[in-house]
Amino acid sequence: MRQPQPRAIRGAADQGTEDRRIVETEHNSPVTLRTLAERLGLSVSTVSRVLHAKPDEQLRAASEATVARIRTLADELGYRPNPHATSLRTRRSNLVGVLVPRLSDIVLATIYEGIEEAASEHGLSTFVTNTRDIPAVQRARTEMVLARRVDGMIFGDAYVDGRFMDEVAARGVPFVLVSRRAGNHVSVTCDDYRGGQLAAEHLLERGHREVAVIAGEPYASTGIDRTAGFVDTFRQAGRAIPAERIRHSRFDARGGREAAEALLGANQPPSAIFAVNDFAAIGALGAARDRGLQVPGDLALIGYNDTPLAGELPIALTTIRSPMHEMGRRGLELLTRLIRGEEVTTERLPPELIVRTSTAPVTITAGQQP
């Protein structure tokens, strides 16, 4: 019978010395499974099973001492799995594609940070692409992402009607929506209806009755739900908000300014404005300033999301805090479960009212009703 190689029968102390010698003489050549197997006197399959198995499965592939030797040498030599080879074996790319309207938007950028952070913890890589909220671009970007054979997708740009999401679902691609909801598809969002209620309750408590809403884009559930929560709360308080005091706009400062200019230019301007996005609220602040109005003396203003800028303005903005980072993390975590074939359900994360300078009790003037 052929005698085993001397390295395979050495004691643990001698083996450790040999392994250290190998590290010291190692050059910059790539460290592969075969490299490790040859130097440890083991088969490639044994080394592969140990390094690619879950911790509780590794002892099925080799003894505890062998597992320790393999992992120690792999760490010392800086072995890294080949993602391409791994995907060929598992039919997985370990890649997640993320679609957002604009990564320049701090809300979406913060959500993506949460996605990326959680993906790293799960051994996944992510990449993001912008769709500018244009359906044709969204469709083209989706095809581009799918061509990269991703394991799953996260959409932050869903239209509330859900028709395009229905098409994606029909292709059998695991996906989760973040920030916005659509149809019956799994999503992780802030409880935006409740956020609108919190904004309304705050203004009602401060005596505001003549209010208006900068409602965002009509196709996004964020603006729809926040506006609905706000309007319903005022109606239940006996103060229905007229349709002309609800203005749709882009989710940016320019859109907020244009909407506020129209609202403040009316014959009976509001005493308070709820903007469904902090940047729209900042635009409204500029429109009020241009008209010589004092915030909060002449006009109370409340935004949504609690972006970092909201608390740093010369007139700090009262806002509804949305758990943006956690939204991204939870979206990725639900996606990993979907990829594994598990059933998951939609999540609504709680909002929080953050009171700052921009909202003050209403000042009653002659002719006004409390």
Coordinates of C-alpha atoms in Angstrom, one line a residue:
M1 CA 0.0 0.0 0.0
R2 CA 1.3 3.5 -0.9
Q3 CA 2.5 5.4 2.2
P4 CA 0.8 8.8 2.9
Q5 CA 2.8 11.9 2.2
P6 CA 4.9 12.9 5.2
R7 CA 3.0 16.2 5.7
A8 CA -0.2 14.3 6.3
I9 CA 1.1 12.4 9.2
R10 CA 2.9 15.1 11.1
G11 CA 1.8 16.2 14.5
A12 CA -0.3 19.3 15.1
A13 CA 2.8 21.4 16.3
D14 CA 4.9 20.4 13.2
Q15 CA 2.0 21.1 10.9
G16 CA 1.6 24.6 12.4
T17 CA 5.3 25.2 11.8
E18 CA 5.0 24.1 8.2
D19 CA 1.9 26.2 7.6
R20 CA 3.6 29.3 9.0
R21 CA 6.6 28.6 6.7
I22 CA 4.3 28.4 3.7
V23 CA 2.8 31.8 4.6
E24 CA 6.3 33.3 5.0
T25 CA 7.3 32.1 1.5
E26 CA 4.0 33.0 -0.1
H27 CA 4.2 35.4 -3.1
N28 CA 1.4 37.4 -4.7
S29 CA -0.1 34.5 -6.7
P30 CA -3.8 33.9 -6.2
V31 CA -4.7 31.6 -3.4
T32 CA -7.2 28.9 -4.6
L33 CA -8.9 25.9 -3.1
R34 CA -6.2 23.8 -4.9
T35 CA -3.5 25.8 -3.3
L36 CA -4.9 25.1 0.2
A37 CA -5.6 21.5 -0.6
E38 CA -2.1 20.7 -1.9
R39 CA -0.4 22.4 1.1
L40 CA -2.6 20.7 3.6
G41 CA -2.4 17.3 2.0
L42 CA -6.2 17.2 1.6
S43 CA -8.5 16.8 -1.4
V44 CA -10.0 19.9 -3.0
S45 CA -13.5 18.7 -2.3
T46 CA -12.8 18.5 1.4
V47 CA -11.4 22.0 1.6
S48 CA -14.3 23.3 -0.5
R49 CA -16.9 21.7 1.7
V50 CA -15.3 23.1 4.8
L51 CA -14.9 26.7 3.5
H52 CA -18.3 26.9 1.7
A53 CA -20.5 25.1 4.2
K54 CA -22.4 26.8 7.1
P55 CA -20.6 26.5 10.4
D56 CA -23.0 23.7 11.7
E57 CA -22.3 21.7 8.5
Q58 CA -18.5 21.9 8.5
L59 CA -18.0 19.0 10.9
R60 CA -19.8 16.7 8.4
A61 CA -17.1 17.4 5.9
A62 CA -14.0 16.8 8.1
S63 CA -12.9 16.4 11.7
E64 CA -12.7 19.3 14.1
A65 CA -8.9 19.5 13.9
T66 CA -9.0 19.4 10.1
V67 CA -11.6 22.1 9.9
A68 CA -9.5 24.3 12.2
R69 CA -6.4 23.7 10.0
I70 CA -8.2 24.6 6.8
R71 CA -9.8 27.7 8.2
T72 CA -6.5 28.9 9.8
L73 CA -4.5 28.5 6.7
A74 CA -7.2 30.1 4.5
D75 CA -7.2 33.1 6.8
E76 CA -3.4 33.4 6.9
L77 CA -3.1 33.2 3.1
G78 CA -6.0 35.6 2.6
Y79 CA -8.1 33.1 0.6
R80 CA -11.2 34.7 -0.9
P81 CA -14.0 32.7 -2.7
N82 CA -14.3 33.3 -6.4
P83 CA -17.8 34.8 -6.8
H84 CA -18.1 33.6 -10.4
A85 CA -17.2 30.0 -9.6
T86 CA -19.5 30.1 -6.6
S87 CA -22.4 31.2 -8.7
L88 CA -21.8 28.4 -11.2
R89 CA -22.0 25.8 -8.4
T90 CA -25.0 27.3 -6.7
R91 CA -26.7 29.0 -9.6
R92 CA -26.6 32.1 -7.5
S93 CA -25.0 35.4 -8.3
N94 CA -25.2 36.8 -4.8
L95 CA -26.1 40.1 -6.5
V96 CA -29.0 42.4 -5.8
G97 CA -30.2 45.1 -8.1
V98 CA -31.7 48.3 -6.7
L99 CA -33.9 50.8 -8.6
V100 CA -34.5 54.3 -7.2
P101 CA -35.8 57.5 -8.9
R102 CA -32.7 59.5 -7.9
L103 CA -29.9 58.5 -5.7
S104 CA -29.2 62.3 -5.3
D105 CA -32.3 62.4 -3.1
I106 CA -31.0 62.1 0.5
V107 CA -34.0 60.0 1.5
L108 CA -33.3 57.4 -1.2
A109 CA -29.6 57.5 -0.5
T110 CA -30.2 56.8 3.2
I111 CA -32.5 53.9 2.3
Y112 CA -29.8 52.5 0.0
E113 CA -27.2 52.8 2.7
G114 CA -29.4 50.5 4.8
I115 CA -29.8 48.1 1.9
E116 CA -26.1 47.9 1.3
E117 CA -25.2 47.5 5.0
A118 CA -27.6 44.6 5.4
A119 CA -26.5 43.0 2.1
S120 CA -22.9 43.0 3.3
E121 CA -24.0 41.1 6.5
H122 CA -25.7 38.5 4.3
G123 CA -22.7 38.0 1.9
L124 CA -24.5 39.8 -0.9
S125 CA -23.4 42.6 -3.2
T126 CA -25.7 45.4 -4.5
F127 CA -25.7 47.9 -7.3
V128 CA -28.1 50.8 -7.8
T129 CA -29.5 52.5 -10.9
N130 CA -31.6 55.7 -11.3
T131 CA -34.9 55.7 -13.2
R132 CA -36.0 59.3 -12.7
D133 CA -39.5 58.1 -12.1
I134 CA -40.0 57.7 -15.8
P135 CA -41.8 54.4 -16.7
A136 CA -39.9 53.8 -19.9
V137 CA -36.6 54.3 -18.1
Q138 CA -37.8 52.0 -15.3
R139 CA -38.6 49.3 -17.7
A140 CA -35.2 49.6 -19.5
R141 CA -33.3 49.7 -16.2
T142 CA -35.1 46.6 -15.0
E143 CA -34.1 44.7 -18.1
M144 CA -30.5 45.8 -17.6
V145 CA -30.6 44.6 -14.0
L146 CA -32.1 41.2 -14.9
A147 CA -29.5 40.7 -17.6
R148 CA -26.9 40.7 -14.9
R149 CA -28.6 37.6 -13.4
V150 CA -29.3 39.1 -10.1
D151 CA -30.7 36.9 -7.3
G152 CA -33.4 39.5 -6.5
M153 CA -34.4 43.2 -6.8
I154 CA -35.4 46.1 -4.6
F155 CA -37.6 48.8 -6.1
G156 CA -37.8 52.2 -4.6
D157 CA -39.6 53.8 -7.5
A158 CA -42.9 51.8 -7.7
Y159 CA -46.1 53.5 -9.1
V160 CA -49.0 53.0 -6.8
D161 CA -51.1 51.2 -9.5
G162 CA -48.7 48.3 -9.4
R163 CA -49.1 47.4 -13.1
F164 CA -45.3 47.2 -13.9
M165 CA -44.7 45.4 -10.6
D166 CA -47.2 42.8 -11.7
E167 CA -45.2 42.2 -14.9
V168 CA -42.0 41.8 -12.9
A169 CA -43.7 39.3 -10.6
A170 CA -45.0 37.3 -13.5
R171 CA -41.3 36.7 -14.5
G172 CA -40.7 34.9 -11.2
V173 CA -38.1 37.4 -10.0
P174 CA -37.9 37.8 -6.2
F175 CA -38.3 41.5 -5.3
V176 CA -39.3 43.8 -2.5
L177 CA -40.5 47.4 -2.6
V178 CA -39.1 50.0 -0.3
S179 CA -40.3 53.6 0.5
R180 CA -43.4 53.1 -1.7
R181 CA -46.1 50.5 -1.8
A182 CA -47.9 49.2 -4.9
G183 CA -50.7 46.7 -5.3
N184 CA -50.4 43.6 -3.1
H185 CA -46.6 43.3 -3.5
V186 CA -44.4 42.9 -0.5
S187 CA -43.1 46.3 0.7
V188 CA -41.3 48.0 3.6
T189 CA -42.4 51.6 4.1
C190 CA -43.0 54.1 6.8
D191 CA -46.6 54.0 8.0
D192 CA -47.2 57.1 5.9
Y193 CA -51.0 57.4 6.6
R194 CA -50.1 57.5 10.3
G195 CA -47.5 60.1 9.6
G196 CA -50.1 62.3 7.9
Q197 CA -52.3 61.9 11.0
L198 CA -49.4 63.0 13.3
A199 CA -48.9 66.2 11.2
A200 CA -52.6 67.0 11.3
E201 CA -52.9 66.3 15.1
H202 CA -50.0 68.7 15.7
L203 CA -51.4 71.5 13.7
L204 CA -54.9 71.0 15.2
E205 CA -53.4 71.1 18.7
R206 CA -51.8 74.5 17.8
G207 CA -55.1 75.9 16.7
H208 CA -54.6 75.8 12.9
R209 CA -57.9 75.3 11.0
E210 CA -57.1 76.9 7.6
V211 CA -54.5 74.6 6.3
A212 CA -53.1 73.4 3.0
V213 CA -51.1 70.4 1.7
I214 CA -48.2 70.1 -0.8
A215 CA -49.1 66.6 -1.8
G216 CA -46.2 65.4 -3.9
E217 CA -46.5 63.3 -7.1
P218 CA -49.9 61.7 -7.7
Y219 CA -48.4 58.3 -8.6
A220 CA -46.4 57.8 -5.4
S221 CA -47.9 56.1 -2.4
T222 CA -45.8 58.2 -0.1
G223 CA -47.6 61.5 -1.0
I224 CA -51.0 59.7 -1.4
D225 CA -50.9 58.1 2.0
R226 CA -49.4 61.1 3.9
T227 CA -52.0 63.4 2.3
A228 CA -54.9 61.0 3.1
G229 CA -53.9 60.7 6.8
F230 CA -53.7 64.5 7.1
V231 CA -57.0 65.2 5.2
D232 CA -59.0 62.5 7.0
T233 CA -57.9 63.8 10.4
F234 CA -59.0 67.3 9.6
R235 CA -62.3 66.1 8.3
Q236 CA -62.9 64.0 11.4
A237 CA -62.2 67.2 13.4
G238 CA -65.0 68.9 11.4
R239 CA -62.6 70.9 9.1
A240 CA -62.7 69.5 5.6
I241 CA -59.8 70.7 3.4
P242 CA -61.0 72.1 0.1
A243 CA -59.6 70.5 -3.0
E244 CA -57.9 73.8 -4.1
R245 CA -55.8 73.7 -1.0
I246 CA -54.2 70.3 -2.0
R247 CA -51.5 70.9 -4.6
H248 CA -49.4 68.2 -6.2
S249 CA -45.8 68.9 -6.9
R250 CA -42.4 67.3 -7.5
F251 CA -40.6 66.0 -4.5
D252 CA -38.0 68.8 -4.5
A253 CA -37.5 72.3 -3.3
R254 CA -38.5 73.9 -6.7
G255 CA -41.7 71.8 -6.8
G256 CA -42.5 72.8 -3.2
R257 CA -41.9 76.5 -4.0
E258 CA -44.2 76.5 -7.0
A259 CA -47.0 74.8 -5.0
A260 CA -46.6 77.1 -2.1
E261 CA -46.7 80.2 -4.3
A262 CA -50.1 79.1 -5.7
L263 CA -51.4 78.3 -2.2
L264 CA -50.2 81.6 -0.6
G265 CA -51.4 83.6 -3.6
A266 CA -55.0 82.6 -3.0
N267 CA -57.6 85.1 -1.7
Q268 CA -57.7 83.2 1.6
P269 CA -54.2 81.8 2.2
P270 CA -53.7 79.1 4.8
S271 CA -52.2 79.6 8.2
A272 CA -50.3 76.4 7.9
I273 CA -48.9 74.1 5.2
F274 CA -48.1 70.4 5.4
A275 CA -45.5 69.4 2.8
V276 CA -45.2 65.6 2.3
N277 CA -41.4 65.9 1.8
D278 CA -38.8 68.0 3.6
F279 CA -37.4 69.5 0.4
A280 CA -40.9 70.6 -0.7
A281 CA -41.2 72.2 2.7
I282 CA -37.9 74.0 2.2
G283 CA -39.2 75.3 -1.1
A284 CA -42.4 76.5 0.6
L285 CA -40.2 78.3 3.2
G286 CA -38.6 80.2 0.3
A287 CA -42.0 81.2 -1.2
A288 CA -43.1 82.5 2.2
R289 CA -39.9 84.5 2.6
D290 CA -40.4 86.1 -0.8
R291 CA -43.9 87.2 0.2
G292 CA -42.6 88.8 3.4
L293 CA -44.2 86.2 5.6
Q294 CA -42.7 85.1 8.9
V295 CA -42.4 81.4 9.7
P296 CA -43.8 80.5 12.2
G297 CA -45.5 83.9 13.0
D298 CA -47.5 84.2 9.8
L299 CA -47.3 80.7 8.5
A300 CA -46.7 77.4 10.2
L301 CA -44.8 74.8 8.2
I302 CA -44.3 71.1 8.6
G303 CA -42.4 68.6 6.5
Y304 CA -41.8 64.9 6.3
N305 CA -38.8 62.5 6.6
D306 CA -36.6 64.4 9.0
T307 CA -33.7 64.7 6.6
P308 CA -30.4 66.0 8.1
L309 CA -31.0 69.5 6.7
A310 CA -34.4 69.9 8.4
G311 CA -32.9 70.5 11.8
E312 CA -30.0 72.8 10.5
L313 CA -32.1 75.4 8.8
P314 CA -32.1 79.0 10.2
I315 CA -35.8 78.2 10.9
A316 CA -35.6 74.6 12.0
L317 CA -38.3 72.5 10.4
T318 CA -40.9 70.6 12.3
T319 CA -41.2 67.3 10.5
I320 CA -42.3 63.6 10.6
R321 CA -39.4 61.3 11.1
S322 CA -39.3 58.3 8.7
P323 CA -37.0 55.4 9.6
M324 CA -35.2 55.6 6.3
H325 CA -32.1 53.5 7.1
E326 CA -34.1 50.8 8.8
M327 CA -36.4 50.7 5.9
G328 CA -33.5 49.7 3.6
R329 CA -32.2 47.1 6.0
R330 CA -35.6 45.5 6.5
G331 CA -36.2 45.5 2.7
L332 CA -33.0 43.6 2.1
E333 CA -33.7 41.2 4.9
L334 CA -37.1 40.4 3.5
L335 CA -35.6 39.9 0.1
T336 CA -33.1 37.3 1.4
R337 CA -36.0 35.4 2.9
L338 CA -37.9 35.5 -0.4
I339 CA -34.8 34.2 -2.3
R340 CA -34.7 31.3 0.1
G341 CA -38.3 30.5 -0.7
E342 CA -39.8 31.7 2.5
E343 CA -43.1 33.6 2.8
V344 CA -42.9 37.2 4.0
T345 CA -45.3 39.9 4.7
T346 CA -45.4 43.7 4.1
E347 CA -44.1 45.9 6.9
R348 CA -45.0 49.4 8.0
L349 CA -42.5 51.1 10.2
P350 CA -43.7 53.7 12.7
P351 CA -43.2 57.5 12.1
E352 CA -42.4 60.0 14.8
L353 CA -43.3 63.7 15.1
I354 CA -40.3 66.0 15.6
V355 CA -41.3 69.4 16.8
R356 CA -39.0 72.3 16.0
T357 CA -39.3 76.1 15.3
S358 CA -41.4 76.2 12.1
T359 CA -44.8 75.4 13.8
A360 CA -46.3 77.8 16.4
P361 CA -49.8 78.3 17.7
V362 CA -52.0 80.1 15.3
T363 CA -52.5 83.9 15.7
I364 CA -56.2 84.7 15.6
T365 CA -57.0 87.9 13.7
A366 CA -60.2 89.8 13.2
G367 CA -62.7 87.8 11.1
Q368 CA -61.1 84.5 11.7
Q369 CA -62.8 81.7 13.5
P370 CA -60.9 79.6 16.1

